[in-house]
XYZ file of C-alpha atoms in Angstrom:
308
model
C 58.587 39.911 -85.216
C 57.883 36.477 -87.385
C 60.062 37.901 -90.798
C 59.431 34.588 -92.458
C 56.686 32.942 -94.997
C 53.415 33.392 -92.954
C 51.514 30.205 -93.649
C 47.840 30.879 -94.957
C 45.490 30.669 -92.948
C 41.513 29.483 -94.220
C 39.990 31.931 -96.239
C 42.797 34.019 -96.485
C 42.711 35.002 -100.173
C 45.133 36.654 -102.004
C 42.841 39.638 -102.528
C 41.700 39.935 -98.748
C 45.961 39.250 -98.263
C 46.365 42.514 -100.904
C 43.462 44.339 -98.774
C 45.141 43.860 -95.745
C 48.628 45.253 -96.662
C 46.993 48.689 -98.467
C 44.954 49.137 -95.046
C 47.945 48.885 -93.376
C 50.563 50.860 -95.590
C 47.801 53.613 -95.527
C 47.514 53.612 -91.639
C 50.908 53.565 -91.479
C 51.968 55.963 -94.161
C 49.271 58.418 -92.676
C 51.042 58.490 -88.937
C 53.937 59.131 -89.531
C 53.052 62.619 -91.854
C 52.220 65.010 -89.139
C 56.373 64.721 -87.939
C 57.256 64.794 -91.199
C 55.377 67.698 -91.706
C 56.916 69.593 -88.717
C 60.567 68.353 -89.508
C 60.251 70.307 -93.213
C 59.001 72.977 -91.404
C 61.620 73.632 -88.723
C 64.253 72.656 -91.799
C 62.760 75.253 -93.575
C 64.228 77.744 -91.115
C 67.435 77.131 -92.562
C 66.415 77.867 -96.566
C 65.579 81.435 -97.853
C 61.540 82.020 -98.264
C 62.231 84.815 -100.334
C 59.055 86.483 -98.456
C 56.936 84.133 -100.199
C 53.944 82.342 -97.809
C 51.817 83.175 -94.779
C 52.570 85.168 -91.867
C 50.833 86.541 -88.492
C 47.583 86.062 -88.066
C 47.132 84.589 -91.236
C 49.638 81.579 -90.176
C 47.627 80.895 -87.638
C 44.318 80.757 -89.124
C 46.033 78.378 -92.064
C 47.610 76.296 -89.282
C 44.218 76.014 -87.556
C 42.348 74.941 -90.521
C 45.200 72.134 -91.009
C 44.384 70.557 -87.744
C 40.829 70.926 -88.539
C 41.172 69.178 -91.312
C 44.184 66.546 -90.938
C 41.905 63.674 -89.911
C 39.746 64.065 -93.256
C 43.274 64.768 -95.534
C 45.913 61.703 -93.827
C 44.190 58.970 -94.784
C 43.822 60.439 -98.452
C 47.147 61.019 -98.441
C 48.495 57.791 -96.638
C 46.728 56.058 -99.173
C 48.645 57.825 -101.964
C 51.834 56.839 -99.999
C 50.864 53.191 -100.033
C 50.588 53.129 -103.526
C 53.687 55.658 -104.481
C 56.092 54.084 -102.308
C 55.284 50.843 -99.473
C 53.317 48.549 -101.268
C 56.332 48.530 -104.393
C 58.586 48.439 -101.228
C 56.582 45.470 -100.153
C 56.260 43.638 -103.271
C 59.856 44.623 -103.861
C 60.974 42.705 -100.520
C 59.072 39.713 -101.458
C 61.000 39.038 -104.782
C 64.578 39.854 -103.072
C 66.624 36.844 -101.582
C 67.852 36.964 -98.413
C 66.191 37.583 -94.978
C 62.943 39.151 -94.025
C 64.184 41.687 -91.944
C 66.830 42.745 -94.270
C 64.726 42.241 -97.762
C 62.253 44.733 -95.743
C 64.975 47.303 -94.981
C 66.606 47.288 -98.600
C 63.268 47.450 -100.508
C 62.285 51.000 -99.779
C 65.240 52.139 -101.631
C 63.793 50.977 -105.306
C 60.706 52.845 -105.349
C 62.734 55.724 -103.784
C 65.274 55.737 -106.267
C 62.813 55.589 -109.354
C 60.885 58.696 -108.145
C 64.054 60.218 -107.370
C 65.697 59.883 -110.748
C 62.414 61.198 -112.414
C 62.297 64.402 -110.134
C 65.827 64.721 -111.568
C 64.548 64.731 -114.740
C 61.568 66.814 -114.828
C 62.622 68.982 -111.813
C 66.200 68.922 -111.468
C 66.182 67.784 -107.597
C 69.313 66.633 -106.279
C 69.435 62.558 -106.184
C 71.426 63.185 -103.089
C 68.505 64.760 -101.282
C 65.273 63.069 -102.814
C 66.491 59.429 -102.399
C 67.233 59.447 -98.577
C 64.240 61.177 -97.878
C 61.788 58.720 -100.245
C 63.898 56.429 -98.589
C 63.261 57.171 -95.007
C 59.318 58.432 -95.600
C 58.996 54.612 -96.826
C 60.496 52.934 -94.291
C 58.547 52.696 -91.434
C 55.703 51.374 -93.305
C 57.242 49.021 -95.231
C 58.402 47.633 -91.945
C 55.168 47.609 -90.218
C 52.766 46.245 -92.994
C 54.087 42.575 -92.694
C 54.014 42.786 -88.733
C 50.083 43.939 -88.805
C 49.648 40.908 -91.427
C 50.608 38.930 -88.635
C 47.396 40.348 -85.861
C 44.301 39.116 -85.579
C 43.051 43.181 -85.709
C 40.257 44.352 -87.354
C 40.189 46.909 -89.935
C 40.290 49.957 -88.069
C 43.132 47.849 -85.843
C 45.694 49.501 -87.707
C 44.219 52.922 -88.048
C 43.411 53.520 -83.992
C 47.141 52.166 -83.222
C 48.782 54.584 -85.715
C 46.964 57.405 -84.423
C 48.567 56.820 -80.975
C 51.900 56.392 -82.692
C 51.270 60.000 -84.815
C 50.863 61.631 -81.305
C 54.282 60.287 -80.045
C 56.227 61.002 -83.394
C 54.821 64.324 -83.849
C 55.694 65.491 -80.361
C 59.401 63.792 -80.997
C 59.485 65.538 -83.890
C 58.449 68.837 -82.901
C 60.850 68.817 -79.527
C 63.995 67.034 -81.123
C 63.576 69.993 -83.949
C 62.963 72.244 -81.509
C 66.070 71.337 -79.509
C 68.260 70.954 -82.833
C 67.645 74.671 -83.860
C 68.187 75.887 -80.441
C 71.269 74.076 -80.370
C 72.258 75.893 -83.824
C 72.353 72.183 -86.024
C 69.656 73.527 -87.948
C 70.524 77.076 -88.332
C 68.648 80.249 -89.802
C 68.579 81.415 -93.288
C 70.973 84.643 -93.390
C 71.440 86.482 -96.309
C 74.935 87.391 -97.490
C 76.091 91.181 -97.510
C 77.547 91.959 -101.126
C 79.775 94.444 -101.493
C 79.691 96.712 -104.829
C 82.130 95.166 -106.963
C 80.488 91.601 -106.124
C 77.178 93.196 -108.103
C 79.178 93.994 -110.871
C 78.240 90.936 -113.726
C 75.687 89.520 -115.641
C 72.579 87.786 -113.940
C 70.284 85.941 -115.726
C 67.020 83.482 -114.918
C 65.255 80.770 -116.967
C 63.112 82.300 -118.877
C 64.916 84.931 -120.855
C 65.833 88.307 -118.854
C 69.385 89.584 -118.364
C 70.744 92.196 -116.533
C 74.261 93.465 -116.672
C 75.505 95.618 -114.028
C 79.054 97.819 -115.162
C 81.326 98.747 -112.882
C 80.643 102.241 -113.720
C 76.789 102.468 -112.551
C 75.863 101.488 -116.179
C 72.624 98.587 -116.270
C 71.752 97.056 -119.541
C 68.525 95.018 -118.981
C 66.443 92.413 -121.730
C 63.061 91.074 -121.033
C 63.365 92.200 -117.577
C 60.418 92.520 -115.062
C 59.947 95.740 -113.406
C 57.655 97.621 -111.281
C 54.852 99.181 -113.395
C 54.082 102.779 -113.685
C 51.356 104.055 -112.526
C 48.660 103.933 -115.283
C 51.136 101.246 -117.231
C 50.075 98.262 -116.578
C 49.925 97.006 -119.928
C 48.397 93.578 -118.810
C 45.875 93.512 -116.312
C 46.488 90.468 -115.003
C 50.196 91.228 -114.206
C 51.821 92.879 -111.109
C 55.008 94.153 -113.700
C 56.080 94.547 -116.952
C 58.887 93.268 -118.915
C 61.226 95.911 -119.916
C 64.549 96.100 -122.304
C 67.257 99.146 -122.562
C 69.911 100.737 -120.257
C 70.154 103.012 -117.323
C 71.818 103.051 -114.163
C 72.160 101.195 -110.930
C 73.278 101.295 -107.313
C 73.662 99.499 -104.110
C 70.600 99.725 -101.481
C 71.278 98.626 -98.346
C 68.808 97.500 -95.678
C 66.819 99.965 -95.826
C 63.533 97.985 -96.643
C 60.765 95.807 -95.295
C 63.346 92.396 -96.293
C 66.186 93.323 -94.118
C 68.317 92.837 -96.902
C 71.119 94.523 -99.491
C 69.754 95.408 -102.872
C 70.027 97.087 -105.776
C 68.017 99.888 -106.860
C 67.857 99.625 -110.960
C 66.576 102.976 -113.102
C 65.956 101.994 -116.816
C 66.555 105.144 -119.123
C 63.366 104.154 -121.221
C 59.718 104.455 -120.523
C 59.303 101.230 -119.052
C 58.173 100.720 -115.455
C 59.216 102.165 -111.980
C 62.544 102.227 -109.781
C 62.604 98.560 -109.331
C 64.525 96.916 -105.896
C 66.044 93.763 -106.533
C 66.778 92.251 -103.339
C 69.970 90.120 -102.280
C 69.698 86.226 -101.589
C 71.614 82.882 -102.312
C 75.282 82.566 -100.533
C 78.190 84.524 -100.638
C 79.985 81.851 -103.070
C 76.977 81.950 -105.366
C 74.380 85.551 -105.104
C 71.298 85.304 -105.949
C 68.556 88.635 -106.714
C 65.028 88.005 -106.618
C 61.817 90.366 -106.264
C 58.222 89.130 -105.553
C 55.612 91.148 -107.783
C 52.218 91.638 -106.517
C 50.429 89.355 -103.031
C 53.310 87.560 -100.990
C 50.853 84.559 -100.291
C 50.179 84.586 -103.980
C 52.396 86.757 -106.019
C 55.230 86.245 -108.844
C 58.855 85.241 -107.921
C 61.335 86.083 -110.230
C 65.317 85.377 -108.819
C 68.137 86.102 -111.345
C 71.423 84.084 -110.580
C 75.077 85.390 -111.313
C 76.622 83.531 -114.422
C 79.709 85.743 -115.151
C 81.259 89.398 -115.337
């Protein structure tokens, strides 16, 4: 695969050198996002939507329109890739010691791990998950820019060759994903079943609301979003309103359009409807969400358990 110093050849510039390599990391970067596309979206399978996104016929349409669209949107994007993560990788390999192969299978791990610790820090994503996935989505091109360097090809050398190559990964993708959650390795999001006294406690989210659930049907809420009443909107632009007293609760089974356990809160004030707050999370840490106003484009709010 001729890992070693290439020696210049006439005319080969630094610049048209530098030209070469983002043509290629592009190409390269573009290809291989169609199976990474379809292996996040058979993984999602296996994480809780909350309801959120398309569905039906309006899936379709949206997945129609991607095709459509894909061969205007790759190259934008493989470009992006080439300069977020394989051309570091690349310059990265040429300043480590050691062999080509090697330098070229190390690399991809510093540019992963420095946008990895900064979605740490502004996101709070796991290290353990962003790094081996920056890792892996850098990989292949890394590899394959200093093996086109190498061919006599012509711009669009690169670009026609990946395309062929996107075919085959996506349709290894798609039937090895396929395969994995028939076989039950990736398995389906269930909800757990809560029993009463596992509702009893305080739940909370970022931004302020509390509500505490008694053991004796009692609810205290603060700053908590609830279904408006009718004529009590307050804020136009709002699908709830934020509400603060006490009143009672209950357990709701599956009785709705989710499929899953709830609770059905009543505040004892003047604020807002019966509000369902649905069950989601694991059994070792419950979660309760709702979804005010459009699924493809409403609010999410999810309070997590954090004590009795």
């Amino acid at each position: 695969m001729g890992w070693g110093k290439k020696r210049e050849r006439p005319g080969d510039s630094g610049v048209s050198r530098a030209s070469g390599d983002l043509n290629a990391a592009a190409a390269l970067g573009a290809a291989q996002l169609p199976a990474v596309a379809v292996l996040v979206w058979i993984q999602s399978f296996s994480r809780d939507d909350y309801g959120v996104g398309l569905g039906g016929a309006p899936a379709v349409v949206g997945l129609l329109c991607m095709l459509l669209f894909a061969p205007l949107i790759l190259p934008f994007l493989g470009v992006v890739q080439a300069f977020v993560l394989t051309l570091p990788s690349v310059w990265l390999a040429r300043a480590l010691p050691g062999p080509g192969r090697l330098r070229h299978l190390l690399a991809p791990l510093g540019p992963a791990a420095f946008w990895g610790l900064l979605a740490a820090l502004l996101r709070h994503w796991p290290l353990t998950t962003t790094v081996p996935v920056l890792t892996a989505v850098g990989l292949l091109p890394t590899l394959g820019v200093p093996y086109v360097r190498r061919r006599a090809w012509r711009r669009w050398g690169p670009w026609w060759r990946a395309a062929l190559g996107s075919g085959v990964l996506f349709a290894l993708a798609l039937g090895g994903g396929i395969a994995a959650s028939a076989a039950g390795l990736i398995p389906q999001y269930e909800p757990p079943r809560l029993t009463r006294a596992q509702f009893v406690g305080v739940w909370r989210d970022g931004d302020g609301a509390e509500l505490r659930l008694g053991a004796d049907g009692r609810a205290e809420a603060h700053k908590l979003p609830a279904e408006p009443a009718e004529g009590d909107w307050g804020d136009p632009d709002k699908d709830y309103v934020i509400c603060a007293g006490s009143g009672t609760w209950e357990p709701d089974p599956r009785t709705d359009d989710t499929g899953r356990d709830g609770v059905l809160l009543h505040l004892g004030t003047a604020c807002g409807e019966d509000t369902r707050w649905s069950v989601s999370g694991t059994g070792d840490a419950p979660r309760l969400f709702i979804l005010f106003g459009d699924p493809d484009a409403g609010v999410l709010r999810i309070l997590d358990r954090t004590g009795d």
